[in-house]
Short mmCIF file of C-alpha atoms and ligand atoms in Angstrom, two decimals:
data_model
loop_
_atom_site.label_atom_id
_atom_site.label_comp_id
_atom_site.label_asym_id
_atom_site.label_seq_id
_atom_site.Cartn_x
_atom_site.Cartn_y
_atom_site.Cartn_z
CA UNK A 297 51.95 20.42 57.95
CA UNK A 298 53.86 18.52 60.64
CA UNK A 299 53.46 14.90 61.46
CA UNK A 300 54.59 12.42 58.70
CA UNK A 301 55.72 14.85 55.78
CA UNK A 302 57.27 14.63 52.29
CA UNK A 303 61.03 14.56 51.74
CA UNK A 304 62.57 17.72 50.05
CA UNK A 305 62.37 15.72 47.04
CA UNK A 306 58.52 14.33 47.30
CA UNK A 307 55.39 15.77 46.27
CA UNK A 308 52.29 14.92 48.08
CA UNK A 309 49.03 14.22 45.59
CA UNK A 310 45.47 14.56 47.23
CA UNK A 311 42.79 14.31 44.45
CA UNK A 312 39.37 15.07 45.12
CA UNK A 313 38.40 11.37 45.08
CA UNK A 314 39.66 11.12 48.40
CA UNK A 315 39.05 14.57 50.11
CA UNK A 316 36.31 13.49 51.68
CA UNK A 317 37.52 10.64 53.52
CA UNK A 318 40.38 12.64 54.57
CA UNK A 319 38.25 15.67 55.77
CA UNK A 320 36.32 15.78 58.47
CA UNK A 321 33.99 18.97 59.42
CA UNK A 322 35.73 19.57 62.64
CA UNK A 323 39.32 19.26 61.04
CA UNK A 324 37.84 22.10 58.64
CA UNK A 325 36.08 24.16 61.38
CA UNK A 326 39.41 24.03 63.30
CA UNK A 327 42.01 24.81 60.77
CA UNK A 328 39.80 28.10 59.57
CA UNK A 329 39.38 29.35 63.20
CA UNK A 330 42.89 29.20 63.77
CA UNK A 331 43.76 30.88 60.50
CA UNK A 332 41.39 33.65 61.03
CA UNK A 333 42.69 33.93 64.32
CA UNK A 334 46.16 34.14 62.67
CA UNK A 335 45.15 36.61 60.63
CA UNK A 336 43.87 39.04 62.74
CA UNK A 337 46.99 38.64 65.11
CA UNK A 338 48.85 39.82 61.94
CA UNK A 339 50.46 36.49 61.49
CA UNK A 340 48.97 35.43 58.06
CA UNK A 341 47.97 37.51 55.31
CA UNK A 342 46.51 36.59 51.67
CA UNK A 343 47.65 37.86 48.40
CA UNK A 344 45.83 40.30 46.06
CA UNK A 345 42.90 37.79 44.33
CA UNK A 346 43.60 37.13 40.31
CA UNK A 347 40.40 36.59 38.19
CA UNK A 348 40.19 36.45 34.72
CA UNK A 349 37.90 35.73 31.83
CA UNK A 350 39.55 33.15 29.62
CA UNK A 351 38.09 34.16 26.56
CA UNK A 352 37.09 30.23 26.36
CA UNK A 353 34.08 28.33 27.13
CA UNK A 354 33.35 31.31 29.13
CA UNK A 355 35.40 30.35 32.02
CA UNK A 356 36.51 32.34 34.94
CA UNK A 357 39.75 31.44 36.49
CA UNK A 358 42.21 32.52 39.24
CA UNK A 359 44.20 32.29 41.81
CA UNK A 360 44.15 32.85 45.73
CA UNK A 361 47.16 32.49 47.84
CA UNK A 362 48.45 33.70 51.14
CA UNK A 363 51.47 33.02 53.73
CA UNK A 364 50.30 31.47 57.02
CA UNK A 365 53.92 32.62 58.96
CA UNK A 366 52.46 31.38 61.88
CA UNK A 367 51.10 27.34 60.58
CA UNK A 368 53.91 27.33 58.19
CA UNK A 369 51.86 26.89 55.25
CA UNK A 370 52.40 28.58 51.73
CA UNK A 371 50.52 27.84 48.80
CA UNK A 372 47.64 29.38 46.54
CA UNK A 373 43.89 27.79 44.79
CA UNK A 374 44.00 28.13 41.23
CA UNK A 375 40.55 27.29 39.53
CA UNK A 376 37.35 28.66 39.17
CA UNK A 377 33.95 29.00 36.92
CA UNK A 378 33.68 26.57 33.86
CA UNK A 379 30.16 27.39 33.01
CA UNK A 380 29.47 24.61 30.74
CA UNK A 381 31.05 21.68 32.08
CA UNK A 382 27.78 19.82 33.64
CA UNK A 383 25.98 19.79 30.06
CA UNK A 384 29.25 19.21 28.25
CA UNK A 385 31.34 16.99 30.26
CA UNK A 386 29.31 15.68 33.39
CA UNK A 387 31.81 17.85 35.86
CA UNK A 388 30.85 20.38 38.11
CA UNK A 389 31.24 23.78 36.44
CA UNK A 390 33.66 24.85 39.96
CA UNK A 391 36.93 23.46 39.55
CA UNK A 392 40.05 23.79 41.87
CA UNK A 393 43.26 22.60 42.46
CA UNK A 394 45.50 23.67 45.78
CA UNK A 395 48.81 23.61 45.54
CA UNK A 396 51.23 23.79 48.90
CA UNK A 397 55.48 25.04 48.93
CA UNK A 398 57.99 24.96 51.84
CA UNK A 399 57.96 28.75 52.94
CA UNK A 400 62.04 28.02 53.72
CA UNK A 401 62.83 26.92 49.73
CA UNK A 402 59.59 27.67 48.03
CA UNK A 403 60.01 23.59 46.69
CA UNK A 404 56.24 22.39 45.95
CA UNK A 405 55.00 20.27 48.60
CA UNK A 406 51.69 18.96 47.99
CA UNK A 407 48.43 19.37 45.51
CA UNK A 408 44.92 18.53 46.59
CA UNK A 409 41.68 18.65 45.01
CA UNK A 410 39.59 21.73 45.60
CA UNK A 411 36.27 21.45 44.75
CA UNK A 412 35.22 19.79 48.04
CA UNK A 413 37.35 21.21 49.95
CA UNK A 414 36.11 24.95 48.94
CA UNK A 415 32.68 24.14 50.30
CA UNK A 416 33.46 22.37 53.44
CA UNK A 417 35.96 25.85 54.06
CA UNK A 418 32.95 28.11 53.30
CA UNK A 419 30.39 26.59 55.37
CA UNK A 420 33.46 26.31 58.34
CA UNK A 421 33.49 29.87 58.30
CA UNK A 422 30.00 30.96 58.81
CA UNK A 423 29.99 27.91 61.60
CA UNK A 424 33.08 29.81 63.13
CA UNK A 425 31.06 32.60 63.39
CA UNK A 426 27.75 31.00 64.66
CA UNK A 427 30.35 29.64 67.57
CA UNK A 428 31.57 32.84 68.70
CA UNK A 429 28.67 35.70 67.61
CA UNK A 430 25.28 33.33 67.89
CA UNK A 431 23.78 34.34 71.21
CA UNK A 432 23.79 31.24 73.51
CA UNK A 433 19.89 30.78 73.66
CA UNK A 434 19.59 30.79 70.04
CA UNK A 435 17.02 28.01 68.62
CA UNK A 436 15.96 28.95 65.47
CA UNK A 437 18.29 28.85 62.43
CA UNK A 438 17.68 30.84 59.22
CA UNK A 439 18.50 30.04 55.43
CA UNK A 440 18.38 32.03 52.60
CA UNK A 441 19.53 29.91 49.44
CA UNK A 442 19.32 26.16 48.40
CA UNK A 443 22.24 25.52 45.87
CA UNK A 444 25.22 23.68 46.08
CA UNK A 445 27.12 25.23 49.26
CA UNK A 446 23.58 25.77 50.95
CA UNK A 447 23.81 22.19 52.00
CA UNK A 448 27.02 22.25 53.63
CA UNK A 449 26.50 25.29 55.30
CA UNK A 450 23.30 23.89 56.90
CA UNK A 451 24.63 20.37 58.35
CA UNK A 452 27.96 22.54 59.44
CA UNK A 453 25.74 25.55 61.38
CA UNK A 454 23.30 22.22 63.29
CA UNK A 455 27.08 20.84 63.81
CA UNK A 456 28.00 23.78 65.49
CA UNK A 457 25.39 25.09 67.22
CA UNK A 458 21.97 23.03 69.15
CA UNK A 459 19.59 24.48 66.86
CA UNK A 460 16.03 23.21 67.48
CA UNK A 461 14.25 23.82 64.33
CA UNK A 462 15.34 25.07 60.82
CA UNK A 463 13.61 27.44 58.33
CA UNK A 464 13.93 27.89 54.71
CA UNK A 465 13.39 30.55 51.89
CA UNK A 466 14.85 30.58 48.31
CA UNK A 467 14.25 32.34 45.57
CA UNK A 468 13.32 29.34 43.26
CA UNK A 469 11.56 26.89 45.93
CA UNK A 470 11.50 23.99 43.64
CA UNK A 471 14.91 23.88 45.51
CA UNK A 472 14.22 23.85 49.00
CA UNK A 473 14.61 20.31 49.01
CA UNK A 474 18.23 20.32 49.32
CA UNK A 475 17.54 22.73 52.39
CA UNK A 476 14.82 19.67 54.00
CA UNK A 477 16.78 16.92 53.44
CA UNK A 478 19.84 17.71 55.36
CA UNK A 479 17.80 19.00 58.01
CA UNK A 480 16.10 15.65 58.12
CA UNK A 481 19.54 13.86 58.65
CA UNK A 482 20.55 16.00 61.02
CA UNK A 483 16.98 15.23 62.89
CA UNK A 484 15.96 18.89 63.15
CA UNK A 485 12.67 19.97 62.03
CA UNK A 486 12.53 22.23 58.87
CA UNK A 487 9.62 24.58 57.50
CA UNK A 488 9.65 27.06 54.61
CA UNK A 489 8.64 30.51 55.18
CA UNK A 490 8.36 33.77 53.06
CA UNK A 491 10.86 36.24 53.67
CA UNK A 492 8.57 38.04 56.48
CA UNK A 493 9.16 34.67 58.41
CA UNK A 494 13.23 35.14 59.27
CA UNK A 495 11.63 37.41 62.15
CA UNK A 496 11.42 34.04 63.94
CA UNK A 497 14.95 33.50 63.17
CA UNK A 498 17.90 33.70 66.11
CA UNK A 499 20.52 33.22 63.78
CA UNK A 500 20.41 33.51 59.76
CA UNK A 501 22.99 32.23 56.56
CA UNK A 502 22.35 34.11 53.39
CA UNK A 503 24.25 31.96 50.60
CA UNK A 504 23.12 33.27 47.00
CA UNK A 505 23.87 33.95 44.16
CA UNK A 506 21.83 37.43 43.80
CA UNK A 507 22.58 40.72 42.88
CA UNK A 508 19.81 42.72 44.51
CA UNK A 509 19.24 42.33 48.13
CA UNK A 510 16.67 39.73 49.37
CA UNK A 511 16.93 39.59 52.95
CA UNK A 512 15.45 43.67 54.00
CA UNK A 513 15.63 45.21 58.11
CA UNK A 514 12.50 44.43 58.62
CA UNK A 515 12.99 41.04 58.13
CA UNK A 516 15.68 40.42 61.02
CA UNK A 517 14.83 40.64 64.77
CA UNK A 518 16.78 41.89 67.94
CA UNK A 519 19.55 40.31 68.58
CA UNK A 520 20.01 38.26 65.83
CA UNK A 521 23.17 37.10 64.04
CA UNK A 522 23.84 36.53 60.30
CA UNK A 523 26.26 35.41 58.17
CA UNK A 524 26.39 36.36 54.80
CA UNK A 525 28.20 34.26 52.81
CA UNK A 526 27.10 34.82 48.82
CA UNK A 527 28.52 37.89 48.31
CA UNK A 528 31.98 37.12 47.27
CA UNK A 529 32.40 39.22 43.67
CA UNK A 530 31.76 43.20 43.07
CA UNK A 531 27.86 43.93 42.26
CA UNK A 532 26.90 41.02 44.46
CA UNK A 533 24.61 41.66 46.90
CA UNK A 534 22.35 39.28 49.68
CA UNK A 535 21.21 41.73 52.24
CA UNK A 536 19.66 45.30 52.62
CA UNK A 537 22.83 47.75 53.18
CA UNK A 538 20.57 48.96 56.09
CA UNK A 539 21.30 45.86 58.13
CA UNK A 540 24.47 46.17 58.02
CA UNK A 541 23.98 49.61 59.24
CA UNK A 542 22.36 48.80 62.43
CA UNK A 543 24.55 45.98 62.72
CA UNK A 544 28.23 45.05 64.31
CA UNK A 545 29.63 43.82 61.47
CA UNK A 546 32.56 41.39 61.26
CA UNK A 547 34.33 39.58 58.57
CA UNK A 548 37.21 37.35 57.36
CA UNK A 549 39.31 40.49 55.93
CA UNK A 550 38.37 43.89 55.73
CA UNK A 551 39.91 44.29 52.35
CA UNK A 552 37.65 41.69 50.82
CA UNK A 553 34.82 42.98 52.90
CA UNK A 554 34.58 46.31 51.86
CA UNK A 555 35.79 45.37 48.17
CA UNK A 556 33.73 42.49 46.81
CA UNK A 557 31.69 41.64 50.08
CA UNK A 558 28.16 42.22 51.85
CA UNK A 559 29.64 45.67 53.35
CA UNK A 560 30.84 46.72 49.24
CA UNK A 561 27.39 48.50 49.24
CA UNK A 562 26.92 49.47 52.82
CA UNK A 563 30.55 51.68 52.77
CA UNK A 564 29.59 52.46 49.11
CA UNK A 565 26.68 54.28 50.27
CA UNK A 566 28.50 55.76 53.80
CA UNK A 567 26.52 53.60 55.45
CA UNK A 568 29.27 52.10 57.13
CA UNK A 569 32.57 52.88 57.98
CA UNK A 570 35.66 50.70 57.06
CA UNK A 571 36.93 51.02 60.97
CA UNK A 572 33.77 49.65 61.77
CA UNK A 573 34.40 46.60 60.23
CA UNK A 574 36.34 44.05 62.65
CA UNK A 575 38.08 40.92 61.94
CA UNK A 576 36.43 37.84 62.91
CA UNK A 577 40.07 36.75 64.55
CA UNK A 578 40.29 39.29 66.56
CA UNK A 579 37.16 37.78 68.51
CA UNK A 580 39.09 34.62 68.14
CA UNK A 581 42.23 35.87 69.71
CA UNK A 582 39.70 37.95 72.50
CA UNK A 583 40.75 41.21 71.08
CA UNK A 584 37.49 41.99 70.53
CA UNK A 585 34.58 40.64 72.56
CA UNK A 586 32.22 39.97 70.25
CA UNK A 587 28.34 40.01 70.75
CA UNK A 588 27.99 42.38 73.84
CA UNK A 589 24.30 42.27 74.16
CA UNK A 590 21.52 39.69 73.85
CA UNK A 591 19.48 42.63 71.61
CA UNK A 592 22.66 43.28 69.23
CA UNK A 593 22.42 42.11 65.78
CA UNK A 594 26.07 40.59 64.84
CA UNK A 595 27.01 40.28 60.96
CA UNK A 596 29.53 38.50 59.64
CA UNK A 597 30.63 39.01 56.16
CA UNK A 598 32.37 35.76 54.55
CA UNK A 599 34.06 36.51 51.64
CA UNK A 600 36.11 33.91 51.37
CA UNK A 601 39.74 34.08 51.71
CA UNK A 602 42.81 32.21 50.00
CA UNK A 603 44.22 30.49 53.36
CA UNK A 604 41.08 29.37 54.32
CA UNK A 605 41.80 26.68 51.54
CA UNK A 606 45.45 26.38 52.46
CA UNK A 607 44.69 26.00 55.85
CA UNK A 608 42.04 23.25 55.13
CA UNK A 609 44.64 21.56 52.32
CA UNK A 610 47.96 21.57 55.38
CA UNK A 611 45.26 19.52 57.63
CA UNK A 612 44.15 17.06 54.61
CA UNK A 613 47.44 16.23 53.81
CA UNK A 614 48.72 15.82 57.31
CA UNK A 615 45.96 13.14 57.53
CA UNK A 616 46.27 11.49 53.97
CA UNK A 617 50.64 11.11 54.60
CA UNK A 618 50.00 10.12 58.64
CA UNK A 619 47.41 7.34 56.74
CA UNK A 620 50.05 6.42 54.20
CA UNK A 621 47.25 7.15 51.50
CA UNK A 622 48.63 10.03 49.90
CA UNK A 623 50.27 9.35 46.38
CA UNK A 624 53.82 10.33 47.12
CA UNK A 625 55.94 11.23 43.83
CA UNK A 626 59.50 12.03 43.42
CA UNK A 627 60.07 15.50 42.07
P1 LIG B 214 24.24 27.67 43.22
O1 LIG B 214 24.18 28.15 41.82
O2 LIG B 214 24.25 26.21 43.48
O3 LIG B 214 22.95 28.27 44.00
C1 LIG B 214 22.59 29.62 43.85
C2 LIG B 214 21.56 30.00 44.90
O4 LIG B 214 21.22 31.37 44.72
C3 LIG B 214 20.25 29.22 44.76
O5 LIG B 214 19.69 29.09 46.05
C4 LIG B 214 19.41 30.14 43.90
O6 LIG B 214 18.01 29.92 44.05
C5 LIG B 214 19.81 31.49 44.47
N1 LIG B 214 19.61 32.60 43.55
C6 LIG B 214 19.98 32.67 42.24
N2 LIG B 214 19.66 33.88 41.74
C7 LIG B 214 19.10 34.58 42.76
C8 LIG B 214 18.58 35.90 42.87
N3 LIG B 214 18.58 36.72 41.83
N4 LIG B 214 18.07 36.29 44.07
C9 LIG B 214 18.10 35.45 45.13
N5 LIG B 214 18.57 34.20 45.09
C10 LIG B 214 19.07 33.78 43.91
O7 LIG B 214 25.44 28.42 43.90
P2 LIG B 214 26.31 27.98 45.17
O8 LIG B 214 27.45 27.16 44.69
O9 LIG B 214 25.41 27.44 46.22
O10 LIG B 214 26.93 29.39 45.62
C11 LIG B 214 26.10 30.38 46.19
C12 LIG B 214 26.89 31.67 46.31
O11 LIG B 214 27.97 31.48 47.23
C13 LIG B 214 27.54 32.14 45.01
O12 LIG B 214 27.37 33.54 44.92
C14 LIG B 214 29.00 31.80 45.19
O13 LIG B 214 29.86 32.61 44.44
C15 LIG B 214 29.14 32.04 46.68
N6 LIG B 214 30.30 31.40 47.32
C16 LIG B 214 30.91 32.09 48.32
C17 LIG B 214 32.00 31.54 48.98
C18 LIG B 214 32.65 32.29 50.11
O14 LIG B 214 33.71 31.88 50.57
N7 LIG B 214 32.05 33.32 50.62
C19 LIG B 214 32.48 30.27 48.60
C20 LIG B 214 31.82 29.58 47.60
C21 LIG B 214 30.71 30.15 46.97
#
């Protein structure tokens, strides 16, 4: 956070209400590339993940947090999985709250809503990696999924990238809808196609919810590139471990990746090796060059990592204080 800032007696408030007039997709898309990059340079790292079943209304919660040395920026997301909340209490069953501390004194800085903010992070990461893995000619975007983030990820990817036309499968295609509609917007043409049809695809985003691979090798063409961004628990899994095989595979972190990621079931079955797993930073940074042939399939693996939302939360509430809209409190 620099800019206008809190004293070291203030707290900063952000609620949701007003995350999305603070937010904008290329604040989002830059604060994630630049923490990814600061990860793989070593600079940032996240803590170990905390999830727990509350025993009540069969909620999930936890916490992710990381140290950003290199933006300054401390803080964890505690939240997560209320299962009941849209039938019970007309909320969305995610729920998150960000909170931000000064790395010098550890003083709480700021809180912002998360709920927002957690999909516009998710679908900045697969966009980071359309940007530096999608091979320049590609015209034809892929999706796999049509819930909630599915949306996002799609109007992020057509923000990133010229795509010219936009196809759709889902497992329950009552939902494709939300798939059409933002392609509409975004003035791209969309068609659905069975699973056979992501051969046409140049680029594809897997964001689901499923257990059992969909998405099978025979499915994806030459030179390709996919992000898989569903996967984000143990037992989850989006795409045949054989991809990932015949893939170069990159990710956010390597820990998440080959814990709770696409790759769990790849380096599960030997598949894949951990050292073949490479940061998506490190491209970033130019470590690493990335896609090295127009015939290579690239995979990125987006699990989802704690100072993606920090990262996202420093730039929201540089914008709400510089805007004199954030609620300022003493503490
Ligand atoms: P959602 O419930 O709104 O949508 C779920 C999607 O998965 C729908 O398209 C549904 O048709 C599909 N689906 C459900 N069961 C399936 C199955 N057995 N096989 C294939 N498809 C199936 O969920 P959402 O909020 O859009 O989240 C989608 C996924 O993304 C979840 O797994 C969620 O945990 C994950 N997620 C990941 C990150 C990250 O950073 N990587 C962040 C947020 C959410």
């Amino acid at each position: 956070m620099d800019g206008a800032a809190v004293t070291a007696h203030e707290l900063a408030i952000v609620p949701e209400g007003m995350i999305a007039d603070m937010l904008t997709r290329d604040a989002a898309f830059e604060a994630v590339e630049k923490v990814f990059a600061a990860m793989a340079a070593g600079d940032a790292s996240n803590f170990p993940v905390v999830r727990e079943a509350l025993g009540h209304e069969d909620a999930l919660y936890g916490f992710k947090g990381g140290f950003d040395r290199a933006g300054g920026v401390l803080g964890l997301k505690a939240g997560g999985y209320w299962p009941h909340n849209l039938e019970r209490r007309s909320l969305i069953n995610h729920q998150s709250t960000v909170f931000l501390f000064d790395p010098d004194s550890g003083r709480v800085k700021a809180m912002v809503g998360g709920n927002l903010l957690t999909a516009l992070r998710t679908a900045a990461a697969s966009s980071v990696s359309i940007k530096h893995l999608v091979r320049k000619d590609a015209e034809v975007l892929g999706m796999i999924g049509a819930g909630h983030q599915a949306g996002f990820q799609l109007r992020a990817a057509l923000e990133t990238h010229r795509f010219k036309k936009v196809i759709g499968w889902n497992m329950h295609p009552e939902m494709l809808p939300n798939l059409s509609r933002v392609a509409e917007e975004m003035g791209v043409p969309f068609e659905p196609v069975e699973l056979t049809g992501m051969r046409e695809a140049d680029a594809i985003i897997t964001i689901t919810s499923s257990f059992a691979p969909t998405l099978m090798a025979d499915h994806v063409s030459p030179g390709t590139h996919l992000a898989c961004m569903g996967t984000d628990t143990k037992g989850k899994q989006e795409v045949d471990a054989a991809i990932l095989s015949g893939a170069t595979v990159f990710t956010d972190e390597v820990a998440q990746s080959v814990s709770i990621g696409e790759a769990q079931h790849a380096i599960g079955s030997g598949a894949l090796a951990e050292a073949d797993i490479t940061e998506i930073g490190s491209v970033i940074n130019g470590a690493h060059p990335g896609r090295s042939s127009d015939d290579e399939i690239t995979l990125f693996d987006g699990t989802g990592v704690g100072l993606q939302d920090l990262a996202v939360a420093a730039s929201i509430v540089d914008v709400a204080l510089e805007r004199g809209e954030a609620t300022v409190v003493p503490i």
